[in-house]
Coordinates of C-alpha atoms (C1' of nucleotides) in Angstrom, one line a residue:
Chain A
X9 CA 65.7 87.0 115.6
X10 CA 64.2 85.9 119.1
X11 CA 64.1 88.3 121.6
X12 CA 64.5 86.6 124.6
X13 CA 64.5 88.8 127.8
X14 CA 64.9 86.8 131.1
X15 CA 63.6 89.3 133.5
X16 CA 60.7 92.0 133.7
X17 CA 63.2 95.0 133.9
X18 CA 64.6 93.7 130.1
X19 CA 61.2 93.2 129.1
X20 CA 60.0 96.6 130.4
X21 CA 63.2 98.3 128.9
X22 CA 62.0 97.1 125.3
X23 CA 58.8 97.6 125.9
X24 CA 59.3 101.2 126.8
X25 CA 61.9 101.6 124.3
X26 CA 59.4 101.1 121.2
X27 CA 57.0 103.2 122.6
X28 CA 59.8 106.1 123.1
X29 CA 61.4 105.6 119.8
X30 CA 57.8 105.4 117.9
X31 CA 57.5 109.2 119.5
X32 CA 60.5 110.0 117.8
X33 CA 59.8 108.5 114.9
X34 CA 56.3 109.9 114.7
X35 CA 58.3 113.6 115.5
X36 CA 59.8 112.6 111.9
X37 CA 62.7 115.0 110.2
X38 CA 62.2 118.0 107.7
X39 CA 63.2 117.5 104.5
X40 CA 64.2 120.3 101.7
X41 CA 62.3 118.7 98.5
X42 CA 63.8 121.8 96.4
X43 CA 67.0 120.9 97.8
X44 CA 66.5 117.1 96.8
X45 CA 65.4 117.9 93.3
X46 CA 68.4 120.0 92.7
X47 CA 71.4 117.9 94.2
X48 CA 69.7 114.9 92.4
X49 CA 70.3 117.1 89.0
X50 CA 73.9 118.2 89.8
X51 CA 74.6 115.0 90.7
X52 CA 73.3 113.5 87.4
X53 CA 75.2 115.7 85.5
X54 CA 78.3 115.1 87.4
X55 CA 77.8 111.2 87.0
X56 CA 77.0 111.9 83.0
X57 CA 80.0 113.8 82.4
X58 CA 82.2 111.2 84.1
X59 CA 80.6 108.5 82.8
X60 CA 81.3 110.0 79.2
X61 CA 85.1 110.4 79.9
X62 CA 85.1 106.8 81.0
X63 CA 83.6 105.9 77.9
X64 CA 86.3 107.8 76.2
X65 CA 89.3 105.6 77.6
X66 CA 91.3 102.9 76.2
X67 CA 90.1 100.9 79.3
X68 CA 86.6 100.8 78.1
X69 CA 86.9 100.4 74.4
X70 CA 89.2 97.4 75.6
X71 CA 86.2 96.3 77.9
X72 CA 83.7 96.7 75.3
X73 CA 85.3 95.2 72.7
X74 CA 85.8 91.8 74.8
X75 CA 82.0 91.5 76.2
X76 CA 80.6 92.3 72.7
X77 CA 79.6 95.6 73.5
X78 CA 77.6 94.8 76.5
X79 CA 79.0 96.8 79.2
X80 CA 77.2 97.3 82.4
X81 CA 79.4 99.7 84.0
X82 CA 77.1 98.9 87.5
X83 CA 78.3 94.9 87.1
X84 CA 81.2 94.4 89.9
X85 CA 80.7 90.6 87.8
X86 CA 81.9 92.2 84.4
X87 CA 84.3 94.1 85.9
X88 CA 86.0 91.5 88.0
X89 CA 85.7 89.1 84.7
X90 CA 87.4 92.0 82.4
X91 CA 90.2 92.7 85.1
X92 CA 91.0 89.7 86.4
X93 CA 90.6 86.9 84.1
X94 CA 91.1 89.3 80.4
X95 CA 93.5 91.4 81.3
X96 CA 95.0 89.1 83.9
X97 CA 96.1 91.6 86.4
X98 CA 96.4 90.5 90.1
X99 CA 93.4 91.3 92.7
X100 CA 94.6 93.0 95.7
X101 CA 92.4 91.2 97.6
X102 CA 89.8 88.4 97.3
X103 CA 85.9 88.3 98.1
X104 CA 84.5 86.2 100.8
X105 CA 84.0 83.1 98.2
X106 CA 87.5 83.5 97.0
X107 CA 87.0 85.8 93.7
X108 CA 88.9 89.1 93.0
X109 CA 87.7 91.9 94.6
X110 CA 86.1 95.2 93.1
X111 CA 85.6 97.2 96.2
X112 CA 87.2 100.8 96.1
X113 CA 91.0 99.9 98.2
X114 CA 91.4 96.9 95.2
X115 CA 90.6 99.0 91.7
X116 CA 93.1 101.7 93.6
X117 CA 95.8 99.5 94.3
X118 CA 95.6 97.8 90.7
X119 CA 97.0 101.6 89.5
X120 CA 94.8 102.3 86.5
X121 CA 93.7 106.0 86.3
X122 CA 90.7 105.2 84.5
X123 CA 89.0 103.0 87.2
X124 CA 89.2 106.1 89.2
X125 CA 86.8 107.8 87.1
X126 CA 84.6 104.9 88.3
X127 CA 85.3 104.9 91.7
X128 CA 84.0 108.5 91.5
X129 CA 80.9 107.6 89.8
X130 CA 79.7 105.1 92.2
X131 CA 80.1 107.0 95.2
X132 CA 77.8 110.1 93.0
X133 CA 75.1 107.1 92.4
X134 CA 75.7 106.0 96.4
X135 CA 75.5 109.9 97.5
X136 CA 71.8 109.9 94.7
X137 CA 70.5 107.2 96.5
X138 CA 70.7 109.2 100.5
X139 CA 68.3 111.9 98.5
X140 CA 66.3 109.0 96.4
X141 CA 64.9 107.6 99.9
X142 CA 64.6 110.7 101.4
X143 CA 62.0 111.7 98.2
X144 CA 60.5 108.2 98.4
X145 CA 59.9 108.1 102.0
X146 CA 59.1 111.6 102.9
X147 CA 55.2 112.8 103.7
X148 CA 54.4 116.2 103.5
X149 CA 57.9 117.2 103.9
X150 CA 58.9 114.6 106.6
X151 CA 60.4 112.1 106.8
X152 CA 59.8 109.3 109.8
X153 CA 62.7 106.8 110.0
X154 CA 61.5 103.6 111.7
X155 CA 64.1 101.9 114.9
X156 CA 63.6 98.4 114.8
X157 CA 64.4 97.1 118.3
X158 CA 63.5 93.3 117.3
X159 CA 65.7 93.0 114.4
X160 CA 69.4 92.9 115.9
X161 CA 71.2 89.6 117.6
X162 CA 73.0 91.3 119.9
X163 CA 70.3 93.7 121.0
X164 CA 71.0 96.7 119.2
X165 CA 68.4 98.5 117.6
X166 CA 68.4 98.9 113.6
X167 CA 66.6 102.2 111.3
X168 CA 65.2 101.4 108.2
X169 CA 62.8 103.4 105.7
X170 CA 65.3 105.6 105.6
X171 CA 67.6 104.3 107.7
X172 CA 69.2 107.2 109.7
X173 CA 71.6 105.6 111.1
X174 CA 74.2 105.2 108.7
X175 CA 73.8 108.8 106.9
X176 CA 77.3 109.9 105.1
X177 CA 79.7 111.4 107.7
X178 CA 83.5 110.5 107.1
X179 CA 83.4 111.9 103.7
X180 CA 83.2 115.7 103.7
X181 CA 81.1 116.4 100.3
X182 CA 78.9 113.3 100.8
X183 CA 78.1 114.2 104.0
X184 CA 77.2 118.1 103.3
X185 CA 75.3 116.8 100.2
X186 CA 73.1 114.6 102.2
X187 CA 73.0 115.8 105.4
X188 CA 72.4 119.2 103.8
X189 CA 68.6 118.0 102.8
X190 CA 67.7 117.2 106.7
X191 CA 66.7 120.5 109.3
X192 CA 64.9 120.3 112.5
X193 CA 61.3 122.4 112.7
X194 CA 61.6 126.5 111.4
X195 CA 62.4 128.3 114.5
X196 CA 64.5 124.9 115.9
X197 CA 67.9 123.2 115.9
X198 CA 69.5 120.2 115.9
X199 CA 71.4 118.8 118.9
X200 CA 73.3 115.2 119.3
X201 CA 74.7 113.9 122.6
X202 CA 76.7 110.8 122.6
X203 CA 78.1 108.7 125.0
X204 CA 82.1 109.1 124.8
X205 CA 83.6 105.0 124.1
X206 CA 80.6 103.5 125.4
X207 CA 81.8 100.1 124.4
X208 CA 85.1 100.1 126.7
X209 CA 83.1 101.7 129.1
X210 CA 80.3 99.0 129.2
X211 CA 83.7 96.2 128.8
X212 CA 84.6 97.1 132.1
X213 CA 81.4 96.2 133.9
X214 CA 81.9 92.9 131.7
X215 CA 85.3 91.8 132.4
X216 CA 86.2 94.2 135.3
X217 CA 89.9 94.6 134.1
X218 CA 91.5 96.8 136.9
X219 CA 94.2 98.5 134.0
X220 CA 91.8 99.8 131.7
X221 CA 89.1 100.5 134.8
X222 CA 92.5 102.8 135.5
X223 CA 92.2 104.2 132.5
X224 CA 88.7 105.2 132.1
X225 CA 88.9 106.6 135.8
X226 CA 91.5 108.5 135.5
X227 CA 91.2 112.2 132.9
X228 CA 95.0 112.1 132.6
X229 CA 95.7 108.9 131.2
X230 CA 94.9 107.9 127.4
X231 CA 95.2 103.9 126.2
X232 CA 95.1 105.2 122.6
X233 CA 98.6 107.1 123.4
X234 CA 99.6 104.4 125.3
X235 CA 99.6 102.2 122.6
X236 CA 100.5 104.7 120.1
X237 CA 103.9 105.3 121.9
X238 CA 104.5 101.0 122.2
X239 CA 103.8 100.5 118.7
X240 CA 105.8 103.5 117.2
X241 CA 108.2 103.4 119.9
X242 CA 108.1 107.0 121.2
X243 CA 108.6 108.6 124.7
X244 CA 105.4 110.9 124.0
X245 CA 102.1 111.8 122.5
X246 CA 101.4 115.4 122.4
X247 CA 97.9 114.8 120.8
X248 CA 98.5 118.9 119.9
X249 CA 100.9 117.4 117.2
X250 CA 99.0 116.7 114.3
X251 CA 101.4 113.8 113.5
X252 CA 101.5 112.4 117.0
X253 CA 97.3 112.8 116.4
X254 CA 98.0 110.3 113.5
X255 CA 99.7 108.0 115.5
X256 CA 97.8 108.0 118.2
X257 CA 95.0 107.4 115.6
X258 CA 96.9 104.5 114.0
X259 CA 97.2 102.9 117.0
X260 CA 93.6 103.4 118.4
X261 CA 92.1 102.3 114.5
X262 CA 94.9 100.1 113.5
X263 CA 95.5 98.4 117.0
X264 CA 93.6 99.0 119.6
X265 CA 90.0 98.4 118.5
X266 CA 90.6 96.0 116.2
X267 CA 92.5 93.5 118.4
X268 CA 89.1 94.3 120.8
X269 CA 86.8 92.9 117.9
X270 CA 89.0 90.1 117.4
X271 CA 91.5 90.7 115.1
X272 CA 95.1 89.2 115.4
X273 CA 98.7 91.1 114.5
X274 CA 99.2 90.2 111.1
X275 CA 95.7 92.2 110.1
X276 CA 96.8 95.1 112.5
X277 CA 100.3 95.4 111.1
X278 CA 98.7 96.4 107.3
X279 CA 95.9 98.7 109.2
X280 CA 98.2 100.6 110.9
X281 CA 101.0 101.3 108.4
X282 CA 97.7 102.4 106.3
X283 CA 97.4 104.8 108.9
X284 CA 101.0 105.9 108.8
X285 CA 101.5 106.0 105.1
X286 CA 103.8 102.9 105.3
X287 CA 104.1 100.4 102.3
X288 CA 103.5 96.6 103.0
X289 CA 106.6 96.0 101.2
X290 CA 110.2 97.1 101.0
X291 CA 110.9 99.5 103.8
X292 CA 113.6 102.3 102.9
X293 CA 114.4 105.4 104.8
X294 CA 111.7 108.5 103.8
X295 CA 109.1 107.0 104.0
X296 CA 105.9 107.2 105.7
X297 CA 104.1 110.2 107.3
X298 CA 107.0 113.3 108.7
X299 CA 107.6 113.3 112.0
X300 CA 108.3 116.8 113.5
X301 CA 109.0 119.7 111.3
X302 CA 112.2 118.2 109.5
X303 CA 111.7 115.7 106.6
X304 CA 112.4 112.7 109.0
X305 CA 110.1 110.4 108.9
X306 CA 108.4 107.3 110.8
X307 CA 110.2 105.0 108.7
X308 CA 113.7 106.8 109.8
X309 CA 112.7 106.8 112.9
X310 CA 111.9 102.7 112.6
X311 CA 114.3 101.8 111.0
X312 CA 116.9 103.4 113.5
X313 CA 115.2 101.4 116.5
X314 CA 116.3 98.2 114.1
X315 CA 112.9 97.7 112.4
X316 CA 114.1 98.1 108.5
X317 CA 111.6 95.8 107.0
X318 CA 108.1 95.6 106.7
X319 CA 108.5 91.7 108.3
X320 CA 110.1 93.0 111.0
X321 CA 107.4 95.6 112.2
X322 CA 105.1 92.8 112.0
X323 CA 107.0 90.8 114.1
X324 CA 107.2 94.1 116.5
X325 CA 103.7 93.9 116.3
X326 CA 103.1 90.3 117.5
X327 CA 105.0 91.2 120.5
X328 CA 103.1 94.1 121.3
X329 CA 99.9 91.9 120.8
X330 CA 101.4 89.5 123.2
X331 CA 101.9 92.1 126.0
X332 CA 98.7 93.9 125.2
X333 CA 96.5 90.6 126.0
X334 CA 98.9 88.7 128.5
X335 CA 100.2 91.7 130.6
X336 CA 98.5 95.0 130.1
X337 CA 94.9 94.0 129.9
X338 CA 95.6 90.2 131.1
X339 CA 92.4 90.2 133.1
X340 CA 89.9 90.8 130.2
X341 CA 91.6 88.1 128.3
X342 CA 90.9 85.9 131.1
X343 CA 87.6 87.1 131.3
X344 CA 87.2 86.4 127.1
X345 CA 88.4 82.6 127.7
X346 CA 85.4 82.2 131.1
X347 CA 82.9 83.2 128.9
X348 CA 83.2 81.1 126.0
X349 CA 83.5 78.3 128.2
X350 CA 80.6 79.2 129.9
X351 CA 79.2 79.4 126.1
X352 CA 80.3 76.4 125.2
X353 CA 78.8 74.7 128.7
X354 CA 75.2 75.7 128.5
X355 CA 74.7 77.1 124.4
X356 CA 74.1 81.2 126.0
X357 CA 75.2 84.4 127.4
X358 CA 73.1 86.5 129.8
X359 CA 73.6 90.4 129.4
X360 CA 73.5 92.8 132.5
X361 CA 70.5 94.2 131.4
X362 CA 68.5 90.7 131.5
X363 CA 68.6 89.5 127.9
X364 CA 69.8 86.2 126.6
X365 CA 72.3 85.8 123.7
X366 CA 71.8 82.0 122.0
X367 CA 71.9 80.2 118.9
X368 CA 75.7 79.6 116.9
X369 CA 78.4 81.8 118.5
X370 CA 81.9 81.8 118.2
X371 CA 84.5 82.8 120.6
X372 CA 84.1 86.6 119.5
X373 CA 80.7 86.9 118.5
X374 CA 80.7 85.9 122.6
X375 CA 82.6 88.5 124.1
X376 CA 81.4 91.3 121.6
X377 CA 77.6 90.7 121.6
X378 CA 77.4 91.5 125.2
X379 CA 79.1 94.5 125.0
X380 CA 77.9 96.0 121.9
X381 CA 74.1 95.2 122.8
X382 CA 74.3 96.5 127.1
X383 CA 76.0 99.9 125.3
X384 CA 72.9 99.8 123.3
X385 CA 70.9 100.0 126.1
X386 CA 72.8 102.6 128.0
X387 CA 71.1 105.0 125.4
X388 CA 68.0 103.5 125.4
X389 CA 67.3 104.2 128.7
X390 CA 68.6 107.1 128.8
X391 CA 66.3 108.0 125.1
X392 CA 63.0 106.6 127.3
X393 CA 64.1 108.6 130.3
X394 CA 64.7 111.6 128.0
X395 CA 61.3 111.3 126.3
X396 CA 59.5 110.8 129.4
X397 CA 61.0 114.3 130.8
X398 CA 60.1 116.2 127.6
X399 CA 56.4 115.0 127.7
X400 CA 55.8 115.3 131.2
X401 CA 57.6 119.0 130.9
X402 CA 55.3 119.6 128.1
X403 CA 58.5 121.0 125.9
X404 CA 58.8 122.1 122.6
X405 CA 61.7 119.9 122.0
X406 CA 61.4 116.6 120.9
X407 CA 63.6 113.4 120.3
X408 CA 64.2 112.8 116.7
X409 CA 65.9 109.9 116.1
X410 CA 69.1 107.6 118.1
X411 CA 72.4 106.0 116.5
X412 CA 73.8 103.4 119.0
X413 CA 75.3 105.8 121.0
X414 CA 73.8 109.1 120.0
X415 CA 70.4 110.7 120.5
X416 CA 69.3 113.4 118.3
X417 CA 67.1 116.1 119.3
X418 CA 65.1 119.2 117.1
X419 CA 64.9 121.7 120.2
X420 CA 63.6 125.2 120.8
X421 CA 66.6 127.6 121.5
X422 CA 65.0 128.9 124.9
X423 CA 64.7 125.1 126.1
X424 CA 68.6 124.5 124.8
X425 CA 70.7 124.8 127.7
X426 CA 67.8 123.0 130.4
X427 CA 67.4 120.3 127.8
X428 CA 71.0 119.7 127.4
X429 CA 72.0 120.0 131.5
X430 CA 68.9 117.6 132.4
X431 CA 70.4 115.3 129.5
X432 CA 73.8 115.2 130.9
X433 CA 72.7 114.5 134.1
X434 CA 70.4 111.2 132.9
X435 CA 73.2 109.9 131.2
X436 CA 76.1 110.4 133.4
X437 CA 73.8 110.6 136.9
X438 CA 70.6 108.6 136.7
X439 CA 71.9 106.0 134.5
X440 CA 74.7 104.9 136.7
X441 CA 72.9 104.8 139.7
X442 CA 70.0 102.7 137.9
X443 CA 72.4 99.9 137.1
X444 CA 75.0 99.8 139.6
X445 CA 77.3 97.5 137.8
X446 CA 78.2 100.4 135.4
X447 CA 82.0 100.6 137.4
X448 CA 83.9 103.3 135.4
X449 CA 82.3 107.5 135.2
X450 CA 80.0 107.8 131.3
X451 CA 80.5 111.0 129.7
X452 CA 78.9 112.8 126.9
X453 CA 79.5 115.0 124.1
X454 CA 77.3 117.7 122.4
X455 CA 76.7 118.8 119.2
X456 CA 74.9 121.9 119.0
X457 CA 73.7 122.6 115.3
X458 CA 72.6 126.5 114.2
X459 CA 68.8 127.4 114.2
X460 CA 67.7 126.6 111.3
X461 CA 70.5 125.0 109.8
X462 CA 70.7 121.9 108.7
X463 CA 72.2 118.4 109.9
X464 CA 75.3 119.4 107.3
X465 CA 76.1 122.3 109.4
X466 CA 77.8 121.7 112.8
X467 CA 79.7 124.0 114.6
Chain B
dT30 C1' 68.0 84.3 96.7
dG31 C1' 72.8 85.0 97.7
dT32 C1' 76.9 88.0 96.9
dT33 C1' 79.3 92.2 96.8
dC34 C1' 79.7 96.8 97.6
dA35 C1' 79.1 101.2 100.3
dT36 C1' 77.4 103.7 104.3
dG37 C1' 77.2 104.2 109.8
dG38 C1' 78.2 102.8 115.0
Chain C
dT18 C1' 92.0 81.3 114.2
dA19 C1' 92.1 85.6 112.5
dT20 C1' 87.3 92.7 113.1
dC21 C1' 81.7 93.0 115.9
dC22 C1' 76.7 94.7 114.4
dA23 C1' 73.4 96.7 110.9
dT24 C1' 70.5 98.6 105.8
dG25 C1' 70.1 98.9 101.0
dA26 C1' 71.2 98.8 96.0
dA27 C1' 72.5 96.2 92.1
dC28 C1' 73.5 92.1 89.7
dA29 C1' 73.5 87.2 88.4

DNA sequence: TGTTCATGG
DNA sequence: TATCCATGAACA
């Protein structure tokens, strides 16, 4: 990749960047090696037993007996061969080249119990490989991710060696078992502040929409619900409800920031009724997640509104598509169409912080590259700015590490609370006053983590 | 070396 | 015209 700053204050905002994140990564993370050895074990001996009981099924022997007993149960190729073109059953979906896929949403929907033992091995081996780097990468019982900052098209930064930036989260016993082998210095703790939906924020200085500027001024109002209550037509989100927190959800994963990245209606529709619990195909009434305490549920609720078919929410959701882009937030789409033809006049974009996006673009790698790469360096200033404070203070606490949005600190309890207000105020202060076309308030949220305790172990 | 899969934002 | 950006492992 090129980097290609156009003025000294992008230069110098790289060039300080490195030099902050090498501090961080020089500050390194403590590892529990005892800890390593034994989850690797368990983990082995989890993968063994299930690999065993695979063996065991008529799925195998079948598998076996076709590939002349030369079964790598690692080889997606084997297993697409032996599912798809032996057996002959249907692929839920297809690769990027056109094959049958193997990923984990397309073995589930083929309805074989068996290939769930398999699914369940794999993500063991994924989890094993978390603790592998962290044993091949620590020294002396740290270990020192890198942050890349010349890697990335749009400007992001990447982590490699290990790369801490995409650390098991989502899933609750892959995260605890990896996260679980990382702690901050004896005597410390971990804390993460991250910018709350930087990317919309940043959006708004892009395309300067005065709806969803609306929105990220004012505390009261929520797109996400917004949308939720348009999609799922409902008077109200009572995000208190944990099935109006689903909607909301579906619309905010299933709608809202996929249509953002580029995604059209027909995509959406089968996110969101993923969300909701809702099949693809024939819709009957009881179906779907309950709403309220009764056994009604959102397709009951649908289907009285008059959408009783699967095609017909679709269709719902091409007209909600259709308002989203031409009424509700009608001046970021016209702001998507001027900067692609600016793209397509002169071959580049220019971010707000100075750098220059070239090369082969199309329409949405052009309106999300700017975006994705100035929210990027929202928390890199704010990281240098951060490290700069620490230093000069002469603290105990030091950065650690960043993920996009998220900077991760090992601190000393006595400097918590002056760390974490001088934070706050660099972020959601310093930083819009340093670049005044930041037009909507940043916030942050904090993580505190016990002393002692590990990165498995917030509050 | 390219593809596919899984993990994160 | 059909979701953006990464890293890393394993296979063919």
């Amino acid at each position: 990749m090129l980097l290609n700053p156009k003025s000294e204050e992008a230069y110098n905002l790289f060039h300080e960047g490195i030099l902050a994140l090498s501090h961080a990564e020089e500050a390194g993370i403590r590892v529990d090696m005892d800890y390593v050895n034994r989850q690797c074990k368990i983990l082995d001996r989890k993968m063994k037993d299930l690999e065993a009981e695979f063996k065991e099924s008529r799925l195998f022997k079948h598998w076996e007996h076709v590939s002349k007993g030369k079964v790598n149960i690692n080889s997606d190729a084997q297993l697409r061969h032996f599912l798809y073109d032996i057996k002959k059953l249907t692929p839920a979906k297809l690769t990027e080249s056109g094959l049958g896929s193997t990923d984990e949403e397309s073995l589930v929907a083929l309805d074989v119990p068996e290939l769930l033992k398999l699914i369940d091995i794999k993500k063991l081996k994924k989890t094993r490989d978390y603790l592998e780097g962290y044993a091949r990468e620590q020294v002396d019982g740290y270990i020192h991710p890198n942050f890349n900052l010349h890697l990335v098209k749009t400007y992001r930064s990447s982590s490699s060696n290990p790369n801490l930036q995409n650390v098991p989260k989502r899933d609750d016993d892959q995260m605890k078992t990896c996260r679980g082998a990382l702690y901050p210095r004896p005597g410390h703790q971990f804390v993460e502040i991250d910018f709350k939906s930087i990317e919309v924020s940043i959006s708004c200085a892009y395309h300067k929409d005065s709806t969803m500027i609306r929105y990220m001024k004012n505390k009261d109002s929520d797109m996400h619900a917004d949308m939720a209550k348009q999609i799922f037509i409902i008077d109200k989100i009572d995000k208190s409800n944990p099935t109006h927190a689903i909607l909301r959800q579906s619309a905010k994963n299933g709608f809202v920031f996929p249509e953002f990245y580029g995604d059209y209606y027909v995509d959406c529709a089968k996110i969101i009724c993923g969300w909701a619990k809702l099949p693809i195909g024939k819709w009957t009434t009881g179906m779907g997640i309950e709403l309220d305490t009764s056994a009604f549920t959102i397709s009951d609720h649908l289907i009285a509104k008059g959408i009783n078919s699967y095609k017909k929410f679709e269709s719902h959701i091409e007209e909600v598509e259709d308002d989203f882009w031409s009424s509700r937030f009608g001046e970021y789409a016209d702001w998507r169409k001027r900067w692609w033809t600016v793209y397509q006049k002169y071959g580049y974009i220019d971010l707000l912080t100075g750098f220059r996006c070239s090369g082969v673009m199309d329409m949405k790698n052009c309106v999300n590259y700017p975006i994705q790469g100035t929210s990027f360096h929202c928390l890199l200033w704010s990281f240098i700015q951060t490290d700069k404070w620490l230093r000069e203070n002469k603290m105990r606490s030091r950065l650690i590490g960043q993920v996009h949005d998220s900077m991760i600190l090992d601190i000393h309890p006595d400097e918590r609370e002056m760390v974490i207000a001088k934070i706050k105020d660099i972020t959601c202060v310093e930083l819009p006053q340093h670049w005044q076309w930041i037009n909507v308030p940043l916030e942050v949220d904090t993580d505190i983590y016990p002393v002692d305790g590990s990165w498995a172990e917030k509050n």
